[in-house]
Coordinates of C-alpha atoms and ligand atoms in Angstrom, one line a residue:
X1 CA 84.1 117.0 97.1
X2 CA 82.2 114.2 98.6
X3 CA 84.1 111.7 101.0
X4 CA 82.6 109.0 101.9
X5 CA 83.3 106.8 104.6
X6 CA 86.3 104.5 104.0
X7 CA 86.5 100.9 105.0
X8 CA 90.3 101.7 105.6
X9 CA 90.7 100.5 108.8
X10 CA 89.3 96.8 107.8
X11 CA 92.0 96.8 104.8
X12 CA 94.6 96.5 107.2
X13 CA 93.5 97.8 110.9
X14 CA 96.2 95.4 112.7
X15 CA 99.3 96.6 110.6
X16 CA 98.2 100.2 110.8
X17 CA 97.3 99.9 114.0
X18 CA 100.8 97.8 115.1
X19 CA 102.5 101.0 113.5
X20 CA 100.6 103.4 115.7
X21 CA 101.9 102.0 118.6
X22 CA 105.7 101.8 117.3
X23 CA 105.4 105.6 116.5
X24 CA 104.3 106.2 119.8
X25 CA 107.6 104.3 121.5
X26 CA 109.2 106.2 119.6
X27 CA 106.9 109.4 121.2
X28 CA 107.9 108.6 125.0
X29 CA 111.7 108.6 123.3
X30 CA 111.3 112.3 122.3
X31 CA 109.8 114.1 125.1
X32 CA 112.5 112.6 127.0
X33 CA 115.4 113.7 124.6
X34 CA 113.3 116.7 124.5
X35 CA 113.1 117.5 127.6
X36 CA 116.9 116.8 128.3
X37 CA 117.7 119.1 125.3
X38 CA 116.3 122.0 127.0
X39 CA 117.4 122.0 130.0
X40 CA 120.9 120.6 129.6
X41 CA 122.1 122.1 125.9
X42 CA 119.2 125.3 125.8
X43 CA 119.7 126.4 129.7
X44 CA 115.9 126.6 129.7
X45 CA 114.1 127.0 133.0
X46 CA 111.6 124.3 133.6
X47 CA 110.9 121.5 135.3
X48 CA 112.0 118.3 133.9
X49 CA 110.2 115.9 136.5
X50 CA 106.2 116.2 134.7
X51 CA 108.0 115.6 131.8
X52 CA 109.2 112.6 132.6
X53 CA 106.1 111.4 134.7
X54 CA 104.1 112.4 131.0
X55 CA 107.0 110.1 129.2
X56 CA 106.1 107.4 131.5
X57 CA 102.1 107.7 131.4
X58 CA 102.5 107.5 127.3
X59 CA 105.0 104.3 127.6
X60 CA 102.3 102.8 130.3
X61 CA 99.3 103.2 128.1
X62 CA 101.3 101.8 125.2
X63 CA 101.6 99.1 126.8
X64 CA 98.1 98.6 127.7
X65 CA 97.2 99.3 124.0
X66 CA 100.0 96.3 123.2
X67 CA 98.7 93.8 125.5
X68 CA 95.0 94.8 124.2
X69 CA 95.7 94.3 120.5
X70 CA 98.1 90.8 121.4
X71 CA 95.6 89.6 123.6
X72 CA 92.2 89.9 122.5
X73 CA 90.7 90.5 118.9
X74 CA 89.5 93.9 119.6
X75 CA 91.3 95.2 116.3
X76 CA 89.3 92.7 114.4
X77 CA 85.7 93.4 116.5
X78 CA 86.1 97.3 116.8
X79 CA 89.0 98.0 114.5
X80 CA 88.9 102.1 114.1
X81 CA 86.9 102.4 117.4
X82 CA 90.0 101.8 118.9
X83 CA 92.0 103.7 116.6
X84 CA 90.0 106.5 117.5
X85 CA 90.1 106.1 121.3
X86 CA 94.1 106.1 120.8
X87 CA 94.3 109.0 118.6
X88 CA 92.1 110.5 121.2
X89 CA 94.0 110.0 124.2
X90 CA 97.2 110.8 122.2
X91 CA 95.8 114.4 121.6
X92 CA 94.9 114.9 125.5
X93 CA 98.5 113.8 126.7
X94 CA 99.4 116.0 124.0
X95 CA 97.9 119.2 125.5
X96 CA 99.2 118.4 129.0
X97 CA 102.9 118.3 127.2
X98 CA 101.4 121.7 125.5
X99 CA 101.3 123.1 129.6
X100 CA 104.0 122.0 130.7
X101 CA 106.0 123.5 127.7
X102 CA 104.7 127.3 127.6
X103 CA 101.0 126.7 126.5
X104 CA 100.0 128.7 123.0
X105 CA 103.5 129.8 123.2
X106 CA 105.0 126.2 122.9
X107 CA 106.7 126.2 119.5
X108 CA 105.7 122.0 119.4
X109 CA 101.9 123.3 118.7
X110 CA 102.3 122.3 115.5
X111 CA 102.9 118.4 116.6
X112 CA 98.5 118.1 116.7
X113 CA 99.5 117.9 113.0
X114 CA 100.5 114.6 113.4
X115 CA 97.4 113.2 115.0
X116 CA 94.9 114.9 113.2
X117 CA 97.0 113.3 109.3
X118 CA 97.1 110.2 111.1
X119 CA 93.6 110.0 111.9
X120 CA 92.7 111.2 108.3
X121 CA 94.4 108.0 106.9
X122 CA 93.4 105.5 109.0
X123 CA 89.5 106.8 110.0
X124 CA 86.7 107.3 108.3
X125 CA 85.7 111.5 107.6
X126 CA 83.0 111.3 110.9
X127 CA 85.9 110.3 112.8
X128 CA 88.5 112.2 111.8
X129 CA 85.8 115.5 112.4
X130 CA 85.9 114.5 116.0
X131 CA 89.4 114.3 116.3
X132 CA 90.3 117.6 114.6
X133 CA 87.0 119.1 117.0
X134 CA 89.0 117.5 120.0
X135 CA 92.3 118.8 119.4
X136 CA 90.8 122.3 118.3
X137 CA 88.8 122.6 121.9
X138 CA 91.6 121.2 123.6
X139 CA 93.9 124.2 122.2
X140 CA 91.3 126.5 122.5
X141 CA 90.9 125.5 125.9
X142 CA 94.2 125.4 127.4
X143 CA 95.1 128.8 125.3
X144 CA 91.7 130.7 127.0
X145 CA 92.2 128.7 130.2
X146 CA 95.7 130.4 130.6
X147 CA 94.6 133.7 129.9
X148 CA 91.6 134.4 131.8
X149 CA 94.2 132.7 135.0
X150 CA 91.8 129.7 135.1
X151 CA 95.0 127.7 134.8
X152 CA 98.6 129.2 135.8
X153 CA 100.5 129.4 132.7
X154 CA 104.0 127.5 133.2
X155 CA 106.3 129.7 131.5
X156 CA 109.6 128.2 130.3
X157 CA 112.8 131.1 131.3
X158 CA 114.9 132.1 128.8
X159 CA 112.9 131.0 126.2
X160 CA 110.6 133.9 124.7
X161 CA 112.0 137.5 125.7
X162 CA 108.3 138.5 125.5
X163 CA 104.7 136.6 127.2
X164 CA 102.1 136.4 124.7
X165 CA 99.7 134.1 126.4
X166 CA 98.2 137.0 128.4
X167 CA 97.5 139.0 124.9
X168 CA 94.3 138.2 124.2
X169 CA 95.0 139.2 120.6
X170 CA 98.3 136.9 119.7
X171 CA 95.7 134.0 121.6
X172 CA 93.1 134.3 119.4
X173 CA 95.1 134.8 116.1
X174 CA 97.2 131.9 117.2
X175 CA 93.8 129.7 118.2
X176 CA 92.2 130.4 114.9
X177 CA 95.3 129.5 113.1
X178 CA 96.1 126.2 114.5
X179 CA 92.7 125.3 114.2
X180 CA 92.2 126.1 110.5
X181 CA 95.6 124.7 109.7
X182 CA 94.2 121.2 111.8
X183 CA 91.0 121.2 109.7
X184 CA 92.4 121.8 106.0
X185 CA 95.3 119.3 106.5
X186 CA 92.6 116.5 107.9
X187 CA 90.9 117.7 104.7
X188 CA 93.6 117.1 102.3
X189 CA 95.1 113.9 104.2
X190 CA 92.0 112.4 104.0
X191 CA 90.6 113.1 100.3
X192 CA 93.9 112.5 99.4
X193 CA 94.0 108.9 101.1
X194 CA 90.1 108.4 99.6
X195 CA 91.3 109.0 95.9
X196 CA 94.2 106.7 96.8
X197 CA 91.8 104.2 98.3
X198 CA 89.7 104.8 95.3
X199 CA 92.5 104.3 92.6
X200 CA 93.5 101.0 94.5
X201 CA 90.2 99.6 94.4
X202 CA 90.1 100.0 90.3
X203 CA 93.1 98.5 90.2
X204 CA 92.2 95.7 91.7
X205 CA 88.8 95.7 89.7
X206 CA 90.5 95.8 86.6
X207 CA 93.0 93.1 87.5
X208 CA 90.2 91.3 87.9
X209 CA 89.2 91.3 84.8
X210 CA 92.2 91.3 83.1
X211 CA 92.7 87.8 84.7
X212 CA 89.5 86.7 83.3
X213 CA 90.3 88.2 80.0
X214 CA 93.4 86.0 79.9
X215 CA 91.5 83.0 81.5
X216 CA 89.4 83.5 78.2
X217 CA 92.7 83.6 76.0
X218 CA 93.7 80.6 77.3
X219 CA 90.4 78.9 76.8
X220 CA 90.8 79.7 73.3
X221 CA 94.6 78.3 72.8
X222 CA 93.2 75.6 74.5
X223 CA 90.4 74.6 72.1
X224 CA 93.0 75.5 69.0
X225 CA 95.5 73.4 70.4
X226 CA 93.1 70.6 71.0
X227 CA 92.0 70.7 67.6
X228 CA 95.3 70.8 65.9
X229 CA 96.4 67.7 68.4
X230 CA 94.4 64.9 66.1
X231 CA 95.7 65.9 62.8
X232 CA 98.8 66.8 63.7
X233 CA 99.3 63.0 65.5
X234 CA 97.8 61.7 62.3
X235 CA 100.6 63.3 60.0
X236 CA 103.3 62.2 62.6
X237 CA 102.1 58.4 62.6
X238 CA 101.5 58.0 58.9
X239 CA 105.2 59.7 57.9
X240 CA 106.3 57.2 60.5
X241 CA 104.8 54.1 58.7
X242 CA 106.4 55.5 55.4
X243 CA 110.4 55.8 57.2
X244 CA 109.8 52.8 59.0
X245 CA 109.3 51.3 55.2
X246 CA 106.0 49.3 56.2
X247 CA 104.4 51.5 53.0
X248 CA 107.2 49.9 50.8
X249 CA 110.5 51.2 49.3
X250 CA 110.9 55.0 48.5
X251 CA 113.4 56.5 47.0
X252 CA 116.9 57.6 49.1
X253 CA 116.2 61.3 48.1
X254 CA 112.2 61.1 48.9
X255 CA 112.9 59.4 52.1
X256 CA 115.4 62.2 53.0
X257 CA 112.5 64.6 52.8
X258 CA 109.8 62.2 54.4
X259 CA 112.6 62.2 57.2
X260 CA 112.8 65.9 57.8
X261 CA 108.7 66.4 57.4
X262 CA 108.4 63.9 60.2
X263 CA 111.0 65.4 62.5
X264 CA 109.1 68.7 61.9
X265 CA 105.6 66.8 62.5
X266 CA 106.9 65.4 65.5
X267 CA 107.9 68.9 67.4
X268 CA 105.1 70.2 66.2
X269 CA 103.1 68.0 68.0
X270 CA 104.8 68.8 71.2
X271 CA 104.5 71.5 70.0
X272 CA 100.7 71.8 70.4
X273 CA 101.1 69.4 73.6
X274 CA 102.8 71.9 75.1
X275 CA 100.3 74.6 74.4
X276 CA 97.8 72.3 75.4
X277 CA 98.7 71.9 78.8
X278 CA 100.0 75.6 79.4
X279 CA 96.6 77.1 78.1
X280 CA 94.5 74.6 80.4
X281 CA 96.7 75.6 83.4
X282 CA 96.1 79.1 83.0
X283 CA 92.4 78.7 81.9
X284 CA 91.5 76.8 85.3
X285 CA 90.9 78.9 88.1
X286 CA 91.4 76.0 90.8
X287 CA 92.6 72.9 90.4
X288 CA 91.1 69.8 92.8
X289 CA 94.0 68.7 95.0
X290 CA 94.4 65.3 97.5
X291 CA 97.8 63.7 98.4
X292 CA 99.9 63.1 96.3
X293 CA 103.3 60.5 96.7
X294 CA 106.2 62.0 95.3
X295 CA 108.2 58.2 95.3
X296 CA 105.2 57.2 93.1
X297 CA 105.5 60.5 90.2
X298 CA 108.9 60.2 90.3
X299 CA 108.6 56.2 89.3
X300 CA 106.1 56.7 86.1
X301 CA 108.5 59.7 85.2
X302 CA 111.9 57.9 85.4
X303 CA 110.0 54.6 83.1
X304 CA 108.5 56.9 80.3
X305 CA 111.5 58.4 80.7
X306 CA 114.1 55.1 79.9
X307 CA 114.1 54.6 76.8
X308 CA 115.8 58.3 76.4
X309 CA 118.3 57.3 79.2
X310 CA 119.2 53.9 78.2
X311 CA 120.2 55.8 74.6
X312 CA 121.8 57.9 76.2
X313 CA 123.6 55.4 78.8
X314 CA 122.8 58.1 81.4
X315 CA 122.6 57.5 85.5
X316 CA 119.4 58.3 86.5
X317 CA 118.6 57.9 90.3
X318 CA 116.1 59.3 93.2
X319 CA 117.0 59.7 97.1
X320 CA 114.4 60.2 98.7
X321 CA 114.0 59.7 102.7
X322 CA 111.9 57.2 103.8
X323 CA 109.7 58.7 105.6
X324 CA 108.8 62.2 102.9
X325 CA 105.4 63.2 103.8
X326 CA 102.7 62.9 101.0
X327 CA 102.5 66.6 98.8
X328 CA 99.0 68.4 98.9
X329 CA 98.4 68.8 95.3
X330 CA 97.4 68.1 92.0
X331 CA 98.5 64.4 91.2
X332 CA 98.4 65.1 87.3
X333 CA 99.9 68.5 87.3
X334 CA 102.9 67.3 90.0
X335 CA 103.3 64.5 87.6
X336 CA 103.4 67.4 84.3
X337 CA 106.2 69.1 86.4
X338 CA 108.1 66.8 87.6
X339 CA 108.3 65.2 84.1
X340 CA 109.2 68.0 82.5
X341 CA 111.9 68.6 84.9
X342 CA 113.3 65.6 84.5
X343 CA 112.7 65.6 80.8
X344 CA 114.8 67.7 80.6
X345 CA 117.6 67.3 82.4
X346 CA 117.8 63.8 80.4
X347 CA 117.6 66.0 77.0
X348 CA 120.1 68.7 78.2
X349 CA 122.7 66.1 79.6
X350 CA 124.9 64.2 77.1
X351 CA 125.8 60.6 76.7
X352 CA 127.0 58.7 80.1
X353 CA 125.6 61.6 82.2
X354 CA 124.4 61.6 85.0
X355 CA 120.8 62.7 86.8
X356 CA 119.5 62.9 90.1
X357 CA 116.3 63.8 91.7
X358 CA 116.3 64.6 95.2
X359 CA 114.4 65.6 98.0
X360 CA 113.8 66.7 101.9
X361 CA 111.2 68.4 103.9
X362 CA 110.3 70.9 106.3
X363 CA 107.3 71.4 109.0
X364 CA 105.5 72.9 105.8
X365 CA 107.1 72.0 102.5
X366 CA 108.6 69.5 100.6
X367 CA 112.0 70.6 99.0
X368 CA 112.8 68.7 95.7
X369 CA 116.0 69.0 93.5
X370 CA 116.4 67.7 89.9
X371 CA 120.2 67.5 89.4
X372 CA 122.0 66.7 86.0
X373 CA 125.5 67.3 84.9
X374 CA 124.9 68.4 81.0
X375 CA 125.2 71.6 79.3
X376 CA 124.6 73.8 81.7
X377 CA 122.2 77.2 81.4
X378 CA 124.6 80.4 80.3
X379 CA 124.4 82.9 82.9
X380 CA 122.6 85.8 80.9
X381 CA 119.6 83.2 80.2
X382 CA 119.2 82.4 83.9
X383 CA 116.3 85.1 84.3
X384 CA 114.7 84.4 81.1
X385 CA 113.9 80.6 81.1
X386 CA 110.8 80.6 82.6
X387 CA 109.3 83.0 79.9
X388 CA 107.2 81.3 77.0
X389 CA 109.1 80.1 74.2
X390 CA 112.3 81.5 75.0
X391 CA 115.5 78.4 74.3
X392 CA 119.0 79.6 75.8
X393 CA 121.7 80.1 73.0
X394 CA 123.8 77.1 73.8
X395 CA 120.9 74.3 73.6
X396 CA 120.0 75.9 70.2
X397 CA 123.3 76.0 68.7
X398 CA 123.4 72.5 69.9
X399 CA 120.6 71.6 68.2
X400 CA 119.1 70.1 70.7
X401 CA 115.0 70.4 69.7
X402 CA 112.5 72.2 71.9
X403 CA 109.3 74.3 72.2
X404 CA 110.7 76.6 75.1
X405 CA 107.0 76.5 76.7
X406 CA 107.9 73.4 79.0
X407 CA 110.0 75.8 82.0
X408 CA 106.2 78.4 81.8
X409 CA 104.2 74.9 82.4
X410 CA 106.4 74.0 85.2
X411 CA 105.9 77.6 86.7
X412 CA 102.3 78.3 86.2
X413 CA 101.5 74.5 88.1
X414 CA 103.8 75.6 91.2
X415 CA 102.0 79.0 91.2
X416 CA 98.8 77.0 91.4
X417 CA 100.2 75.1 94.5
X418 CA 101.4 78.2 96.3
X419 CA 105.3 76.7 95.1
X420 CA 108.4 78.6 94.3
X421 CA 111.4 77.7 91.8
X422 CA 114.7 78.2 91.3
X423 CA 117.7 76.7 89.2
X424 CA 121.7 76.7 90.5
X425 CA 123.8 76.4 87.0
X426 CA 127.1 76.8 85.6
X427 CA 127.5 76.6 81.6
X428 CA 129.0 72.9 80.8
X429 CA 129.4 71.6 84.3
X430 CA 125.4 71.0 85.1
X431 CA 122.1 72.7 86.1
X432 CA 120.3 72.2 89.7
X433 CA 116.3 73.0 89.6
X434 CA 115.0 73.3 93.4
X435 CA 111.3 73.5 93.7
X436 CA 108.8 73.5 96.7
X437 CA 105.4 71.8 97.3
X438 CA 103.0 72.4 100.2
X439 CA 102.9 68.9 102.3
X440 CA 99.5 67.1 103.0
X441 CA 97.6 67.3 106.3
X442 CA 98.5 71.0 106.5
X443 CA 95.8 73.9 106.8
X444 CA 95.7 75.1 102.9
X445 CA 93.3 78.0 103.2
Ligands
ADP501 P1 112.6 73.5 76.0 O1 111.5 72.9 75.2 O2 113.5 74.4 75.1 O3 113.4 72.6 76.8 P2 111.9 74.7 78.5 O4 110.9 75.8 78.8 O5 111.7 73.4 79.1 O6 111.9 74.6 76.9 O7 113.3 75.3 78.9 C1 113.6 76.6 78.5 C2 115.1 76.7 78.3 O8 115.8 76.5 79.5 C3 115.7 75.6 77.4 O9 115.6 75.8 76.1 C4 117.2 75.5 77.9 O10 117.9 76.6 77.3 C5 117.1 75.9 79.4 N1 117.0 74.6 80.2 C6 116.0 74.1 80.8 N2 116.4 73.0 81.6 C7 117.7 72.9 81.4 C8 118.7 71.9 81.8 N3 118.4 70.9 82.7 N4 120.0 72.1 81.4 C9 120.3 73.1 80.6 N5 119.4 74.0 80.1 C10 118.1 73.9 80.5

């Protein structure tokens, strides 16, 4: 299998790197506990003092590592470079612990594992070969070291009834197996990370073009709806003229049906609005955005909005503070939302209700609330309103006309201003939308 050299470390060097150096707290926590287990549970024979001098050296350098990565933008300049040093020293401190605990015969041999996985998932294959090479000759070397007397071998009493660092034949059984066990386990960590890397980056390549693919849907409800808009207007204005009576008398029974064919004309024309403005949302890739005043949308929504309230005798009020900041977005699309909010509140709240659109702010965002006191949203139909088309059971059985597409329009705009909605209702007490906008003047990269 060919592995190639993955750009993991740029994917996400600071996080992976962040992690690295919570392990390793974690590290100077168990070869103290360690070390205190031995000797006070086990009875071993050793001293505890390098131990804790090697506990200290790892927290000391941890903190250098810390300071390095808080401090300067070395992750960013020489992001698995520094991985690799760590890893690196990590292995060395390793093989002193490896001394102090018995050598070949420490049973914590197996802990280069660690290093040599890690380094196969966050460093490229080069890398992780130097690692694996480093831990090998530093095994090899401490195990050969302590049997040719080079270095005295600390043996730990009462723990093996038997020394096998001076038989050259357990050494080099025990050398070669380590070793082997390092290199295959680098091997599979890291093809096993590469096809994962791999896999990732086709899914991101294919959402890509799914998103495209939809963007072309959309482009195509678009150009459908905008053709059906003209004729469908035309059918709704001339029925109009004919119930209004300025085409002349019709008969009670004919004027019934005119009635109903205009009702229907009429939705269906919101009908296609509606798609309209959903299928141009989603075709757009960006939208142009400048400040917008949220005092000034809410005024052209609450006057196309008044001949429905006055019908209705319903309350319909703003508070806003004085001083809101201005929102950074689309002024067209803010005023789409915000109207269709309100909209319908006014259609879901019945005669001498009452509505209210609110607002505050934080350092970042604007909060805004559209209040009302009508029919409320049942609880099972909570998690589906935003979804296209779909009309909770109450509001139909009511009557009450609707496309189901105008909660999706309100969602796709705040997903183009980085916004996030939510709704507070209970069934025939009232329904609370609460949305947020980025403000103006803020950095929006
Ligand atoms: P519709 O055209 O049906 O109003 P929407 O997408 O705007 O479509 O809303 C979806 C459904 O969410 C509505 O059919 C209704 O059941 C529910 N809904 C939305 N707003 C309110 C509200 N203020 N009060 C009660 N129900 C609401």
């Amino acid at each position: 299998m060919k592995l190639l050299n993955p750009p993991l470390m740029s994917i996400e060097a600071s996080t992976r790197i962040d992690w690295f150096i919570r392990l390793r707290w974690l590290a100077v926590v168990g070869v103290l506990a360690f070390a205190a287990f031995g000797r006070i549970l086990l009875q071993l024979q050793f001293a505890v003092m390098p131990f804790v001098f090697v506990a200290v050296l790892i927290a000391l350098y941890n903190t250098g590592f810390l300071l390095l990565v808080r401090r300067t933008r070395l992750v960013d300049k020489w992001g698995d470079g520094f991985a690799s040093i760590q890893v690196g020293v990590d292995i060395l401190v390793l093989t002193v612990l490896m001394h102090l605990g018995g050598g070949i015969e420490n049973p914590f041999v197996s802990y280069y594992l660690f290093h040599t996985i890690i380094a196969a998932i966050l460093l490229p294959w080069q890398k992780v070969c130097i690692q694996v090479l480093l831990a090998s000759v530093c095994i090899a070397g401490l195990a050969i070291a302590e049997l040719t007397g080079v270095l005295a071998h600390r043996n730990i009493e009462g723990f093996l009834p038997v020394e096998f660092y001076s038989d050259w034949k357990f050494v080099v059984v025990a050398v070669f197996s380590i070793i082997t066990t390092l290199f295959v386990s680098a091997f599979l960590a890291a093809s096993i990370t590469q096809r994962l890397h791999k896999r990732e980056k086709q899914l991101s390549q294919a959402n890509i073009i799914l998103a495209e693919q939809d963007r072309m849907k959309s482009r195509y409800v678009m150009r459908v709806a905008h053709d059906l808009a003209e004729p469908a207007g035309m059918i709704t204005s001339c029925l109009r003229l004919v119930t209004q009576g300025l085409t002349g008398p019709i008969p009670e029974k004919a004027m019934d049906m005119v009635q109903r064919a205009q009702r229907k004309s009429e939705y269906l024309g919101q009908l296609v609005k509606d798609l309209l403005s959903l299928s141009r949302i989603k075709a757009a890739r960006e939208i142009p955005k400048t400040e917008v005043k949220l005092s000034e949308v809410i005024g052209q929504v609450f006057e196309e909005l008044q001949p429905h309230v006055l019908e209705k005798k319903l309350v319909l009020e703003q508070k806003l503070p004085a001083a809101l900041p201005a929102i950074y977005g689309n002024a067209e699309a803010i005023h789409e939302l915000l109207g269709n909010l309100v909209a319908n509140a006014v259609k879901y709240t019945l005669v001498d209700g009452r509505v209210e659109v609110s607002a505050s702010n934080t350092d970042d965002k604007i909060l805004v609330k559209v209040q009302d006191n009508g029919v409320g949203i049942p609880v099972e139909a909570v998690e589906h309103i935003f979804e296209e088309f779909y009309r909770a059971d109450n509001v139909k059985a009511e009557a009450i006309e609707g496309t189901g597409l105008g909660l999706s329009i309100v969602k796709q705009i705040l997903d183009t201003h980085s916004g996030e909605i939510w709704v507070e209702s209970e069934q025939d007490k009232g329904t609370t939308f609460s949305f947020t906008l980025p403000i103006a003047g803020q950095s929006h990269a």
